[in-house]
N, CA, C and O of each residue as an XYZ file, in Angstrom:
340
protein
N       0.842     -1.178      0.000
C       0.000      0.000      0.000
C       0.891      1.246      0.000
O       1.992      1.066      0.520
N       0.662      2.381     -0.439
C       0.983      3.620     -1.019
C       1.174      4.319      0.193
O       0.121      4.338      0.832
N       2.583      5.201      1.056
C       2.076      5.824      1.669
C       2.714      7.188      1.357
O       3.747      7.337      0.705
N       1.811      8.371      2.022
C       1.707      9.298      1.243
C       2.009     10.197      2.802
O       1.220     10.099      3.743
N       3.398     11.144      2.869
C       3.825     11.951      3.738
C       3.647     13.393      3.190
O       4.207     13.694      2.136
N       2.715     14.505      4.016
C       2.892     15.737      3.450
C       4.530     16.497      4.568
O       4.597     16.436      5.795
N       5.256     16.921      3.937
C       6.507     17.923      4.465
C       5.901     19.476      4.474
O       5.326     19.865      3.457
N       5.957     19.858      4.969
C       6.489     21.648      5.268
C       7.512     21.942      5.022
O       8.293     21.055      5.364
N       8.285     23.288      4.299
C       9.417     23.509      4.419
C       9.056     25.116      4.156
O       8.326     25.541      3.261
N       9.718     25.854      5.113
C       9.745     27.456      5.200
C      11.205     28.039      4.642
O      12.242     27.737      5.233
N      11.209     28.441      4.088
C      13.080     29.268      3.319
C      12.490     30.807      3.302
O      11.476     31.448      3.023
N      13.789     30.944      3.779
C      13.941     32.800      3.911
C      15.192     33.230      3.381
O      16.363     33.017      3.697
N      14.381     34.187      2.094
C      15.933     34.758      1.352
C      15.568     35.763      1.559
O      14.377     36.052      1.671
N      17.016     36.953      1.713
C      17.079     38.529      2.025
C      18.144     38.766      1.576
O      19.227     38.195      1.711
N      17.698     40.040      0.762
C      18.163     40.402     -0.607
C      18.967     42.208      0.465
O      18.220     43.113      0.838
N      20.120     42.217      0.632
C      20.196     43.541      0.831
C      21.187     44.178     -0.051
O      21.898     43.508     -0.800
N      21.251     45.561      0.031
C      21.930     46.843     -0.757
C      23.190     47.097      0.093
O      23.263     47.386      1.288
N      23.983     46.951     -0.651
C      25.456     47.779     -0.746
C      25.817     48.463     -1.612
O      25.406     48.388     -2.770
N      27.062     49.637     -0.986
C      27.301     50.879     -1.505
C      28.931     50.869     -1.882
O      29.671     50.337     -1.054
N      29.482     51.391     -3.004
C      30.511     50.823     -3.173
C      31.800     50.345     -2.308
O      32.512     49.342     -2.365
N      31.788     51.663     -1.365
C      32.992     51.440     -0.226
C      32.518     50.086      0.438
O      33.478     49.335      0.614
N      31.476     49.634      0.798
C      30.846     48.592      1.550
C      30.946     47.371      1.231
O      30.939     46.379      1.960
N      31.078     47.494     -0.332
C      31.179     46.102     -1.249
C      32.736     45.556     -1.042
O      33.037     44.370     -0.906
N      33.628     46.642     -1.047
C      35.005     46.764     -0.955
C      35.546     46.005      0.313
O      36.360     45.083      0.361
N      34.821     46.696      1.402
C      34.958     46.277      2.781
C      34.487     44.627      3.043
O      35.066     43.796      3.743
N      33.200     44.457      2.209
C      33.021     42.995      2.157
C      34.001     42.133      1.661
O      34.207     41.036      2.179
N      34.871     42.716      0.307
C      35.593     41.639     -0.493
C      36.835     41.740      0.054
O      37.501     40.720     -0.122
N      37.441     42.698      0.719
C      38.657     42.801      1.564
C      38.348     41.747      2.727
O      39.358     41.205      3.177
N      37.014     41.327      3.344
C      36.880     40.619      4.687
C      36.835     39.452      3.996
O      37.475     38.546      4.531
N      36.106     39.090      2.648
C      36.636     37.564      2.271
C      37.680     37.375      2.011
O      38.124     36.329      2.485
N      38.511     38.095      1.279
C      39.762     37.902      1.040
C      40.647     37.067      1.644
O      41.504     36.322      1.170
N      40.261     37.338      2.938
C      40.926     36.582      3.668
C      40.950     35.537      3.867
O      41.957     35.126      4.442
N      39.864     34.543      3.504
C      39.756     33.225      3.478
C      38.509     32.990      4.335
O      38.066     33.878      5.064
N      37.889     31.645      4.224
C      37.184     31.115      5.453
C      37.935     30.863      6.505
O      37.696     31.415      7.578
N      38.657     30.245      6.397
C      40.041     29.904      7.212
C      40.498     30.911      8.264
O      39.992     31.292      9.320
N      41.343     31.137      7.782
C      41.932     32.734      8.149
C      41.069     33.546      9.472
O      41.323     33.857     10.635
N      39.630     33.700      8.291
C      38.792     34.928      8.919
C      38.200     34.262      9.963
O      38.068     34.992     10.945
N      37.818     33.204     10.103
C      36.846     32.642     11.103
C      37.907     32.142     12.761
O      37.512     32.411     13.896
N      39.037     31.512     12.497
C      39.998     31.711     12.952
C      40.549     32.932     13.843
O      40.683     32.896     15.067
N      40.853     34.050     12.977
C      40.749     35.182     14.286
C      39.517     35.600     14.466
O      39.590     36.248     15.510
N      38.424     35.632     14.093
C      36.856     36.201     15.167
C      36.484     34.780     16.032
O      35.460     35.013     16.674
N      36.881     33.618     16.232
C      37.129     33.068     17.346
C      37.850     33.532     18.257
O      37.357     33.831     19.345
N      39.431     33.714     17.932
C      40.327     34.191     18.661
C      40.295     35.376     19.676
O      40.417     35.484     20.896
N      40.121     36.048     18.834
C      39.696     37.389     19.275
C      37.781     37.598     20.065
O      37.484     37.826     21.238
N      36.860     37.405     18.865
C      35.860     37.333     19.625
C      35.027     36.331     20.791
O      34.183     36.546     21.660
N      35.631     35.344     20.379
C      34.889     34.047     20.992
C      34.195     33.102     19.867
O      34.093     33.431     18.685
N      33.693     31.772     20.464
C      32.932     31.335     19.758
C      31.152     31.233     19.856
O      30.353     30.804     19.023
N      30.958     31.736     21.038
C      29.718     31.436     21.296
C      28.200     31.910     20.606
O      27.011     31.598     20.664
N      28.816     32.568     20.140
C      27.627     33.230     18.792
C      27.909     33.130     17.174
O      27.055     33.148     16.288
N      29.314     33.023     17.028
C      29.073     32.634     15.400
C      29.319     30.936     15.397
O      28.716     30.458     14.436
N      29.879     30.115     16.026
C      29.734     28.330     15.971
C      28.613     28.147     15.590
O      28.785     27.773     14.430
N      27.540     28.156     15.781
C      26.166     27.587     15.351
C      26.054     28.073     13.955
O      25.463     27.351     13.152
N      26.511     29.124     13.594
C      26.127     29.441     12.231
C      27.942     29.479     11.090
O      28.555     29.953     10.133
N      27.936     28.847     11.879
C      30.074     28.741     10.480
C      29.482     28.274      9.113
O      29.694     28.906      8.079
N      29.045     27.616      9.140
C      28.291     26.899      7.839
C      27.903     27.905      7.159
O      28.144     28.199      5.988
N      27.311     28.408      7.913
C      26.684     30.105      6.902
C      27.715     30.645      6.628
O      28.135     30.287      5.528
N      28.441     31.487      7.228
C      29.341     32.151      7.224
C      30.210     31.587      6.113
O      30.432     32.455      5.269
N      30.723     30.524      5.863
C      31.757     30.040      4.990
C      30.853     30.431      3.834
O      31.447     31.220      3.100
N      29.517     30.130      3.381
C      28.979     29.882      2.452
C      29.046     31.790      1.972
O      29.479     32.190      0.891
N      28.599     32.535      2.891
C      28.413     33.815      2.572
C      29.823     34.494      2.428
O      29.788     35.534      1.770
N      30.925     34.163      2.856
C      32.224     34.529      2.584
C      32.438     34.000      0.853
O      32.878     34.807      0.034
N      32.120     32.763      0.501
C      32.427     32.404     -0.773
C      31.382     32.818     -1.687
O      31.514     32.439     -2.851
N      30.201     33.636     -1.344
C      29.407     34.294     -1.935
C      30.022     35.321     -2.394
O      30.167     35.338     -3.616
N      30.492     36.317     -1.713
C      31.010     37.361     -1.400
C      32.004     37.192     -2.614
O      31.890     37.525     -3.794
N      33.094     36.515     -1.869
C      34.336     36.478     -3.329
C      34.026     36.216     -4.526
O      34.856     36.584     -5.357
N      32.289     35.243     -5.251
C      32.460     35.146     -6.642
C      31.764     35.937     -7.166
O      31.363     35.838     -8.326
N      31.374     37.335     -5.984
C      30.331     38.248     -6.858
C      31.106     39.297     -6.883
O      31.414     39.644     -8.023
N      31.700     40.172     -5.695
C      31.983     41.052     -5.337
C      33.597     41.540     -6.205
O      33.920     42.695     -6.483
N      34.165     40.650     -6.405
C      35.548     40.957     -7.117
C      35.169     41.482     -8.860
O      35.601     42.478     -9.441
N      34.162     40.349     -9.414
C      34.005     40.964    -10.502
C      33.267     42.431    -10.837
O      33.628     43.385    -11.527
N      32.191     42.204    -10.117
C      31.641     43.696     -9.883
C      32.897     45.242     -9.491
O      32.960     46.470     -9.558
N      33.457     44.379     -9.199
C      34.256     45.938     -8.441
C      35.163     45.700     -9.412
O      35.539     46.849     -9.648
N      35.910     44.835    -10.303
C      36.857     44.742    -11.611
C      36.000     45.647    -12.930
O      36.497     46.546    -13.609
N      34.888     45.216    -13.011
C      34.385     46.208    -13.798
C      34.407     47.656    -13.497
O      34.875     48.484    -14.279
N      33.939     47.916    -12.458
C      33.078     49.136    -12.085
C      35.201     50.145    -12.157
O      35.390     51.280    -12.594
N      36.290     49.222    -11.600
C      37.122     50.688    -11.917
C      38.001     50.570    -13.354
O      38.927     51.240    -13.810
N      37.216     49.324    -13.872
C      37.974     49.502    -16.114
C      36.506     50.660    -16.040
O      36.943     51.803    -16.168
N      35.299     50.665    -15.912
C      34.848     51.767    -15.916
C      35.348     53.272    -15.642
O      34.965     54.282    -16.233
N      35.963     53.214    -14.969
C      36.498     54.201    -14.466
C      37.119     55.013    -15.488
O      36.978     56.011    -16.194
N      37.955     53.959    -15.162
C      39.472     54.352    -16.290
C      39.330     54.788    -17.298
O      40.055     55.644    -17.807
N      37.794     53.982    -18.072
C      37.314     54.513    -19.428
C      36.772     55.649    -19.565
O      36.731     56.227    -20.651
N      36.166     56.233    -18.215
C      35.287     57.144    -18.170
C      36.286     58.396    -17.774
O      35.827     59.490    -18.101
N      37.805     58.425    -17.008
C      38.764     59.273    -17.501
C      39.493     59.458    -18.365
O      40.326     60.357    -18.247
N      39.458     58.996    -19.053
C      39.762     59.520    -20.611
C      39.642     60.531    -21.298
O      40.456     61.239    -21.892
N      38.438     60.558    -21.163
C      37.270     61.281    -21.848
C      37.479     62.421    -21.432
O      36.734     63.344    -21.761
């Protein structure tokens, strides 16, 4: 006999705005690695509030580096093109 399970599943995406210096400041903080970065804000901060969420964090650090470098590679050959002129 057939059995038939209904699931729930709730997902929350949030979409926010950055400003160029901000984008900069983001891709300078990945830069550093997952490694690296998570490493000293243990050190330094503790672990008791970002451990539960590292998983995120790694994921949003490697977000960060495959968006944020190209965006900001364009935006100063923009530049450059746009002093020329």
């Amino acid at each position: 006999m057939a059995k038939l399970e209904a699931k729930t599943k709730l997902e929350l995406t949030v979409s926010f705005t950055v400003n160029e210096s901000e984008l900069r400041a983001l891709d300078a903080l990945a830069g550093y690695g997952d490694d690296a970065f998570i490493k000293m804000f243990y050190k330094d901060l503790g672990e008791a509030y970002m451990k539960p969420y590292e998983a995120g964090m790694r994921e949003f650090l490697k977000s960060i580096r495959s968006v944020a470098s190209p965006i900001l590679s364009q935006t100063d050959k923009a530049r450059k093109v746009f002093s020329v002129i």
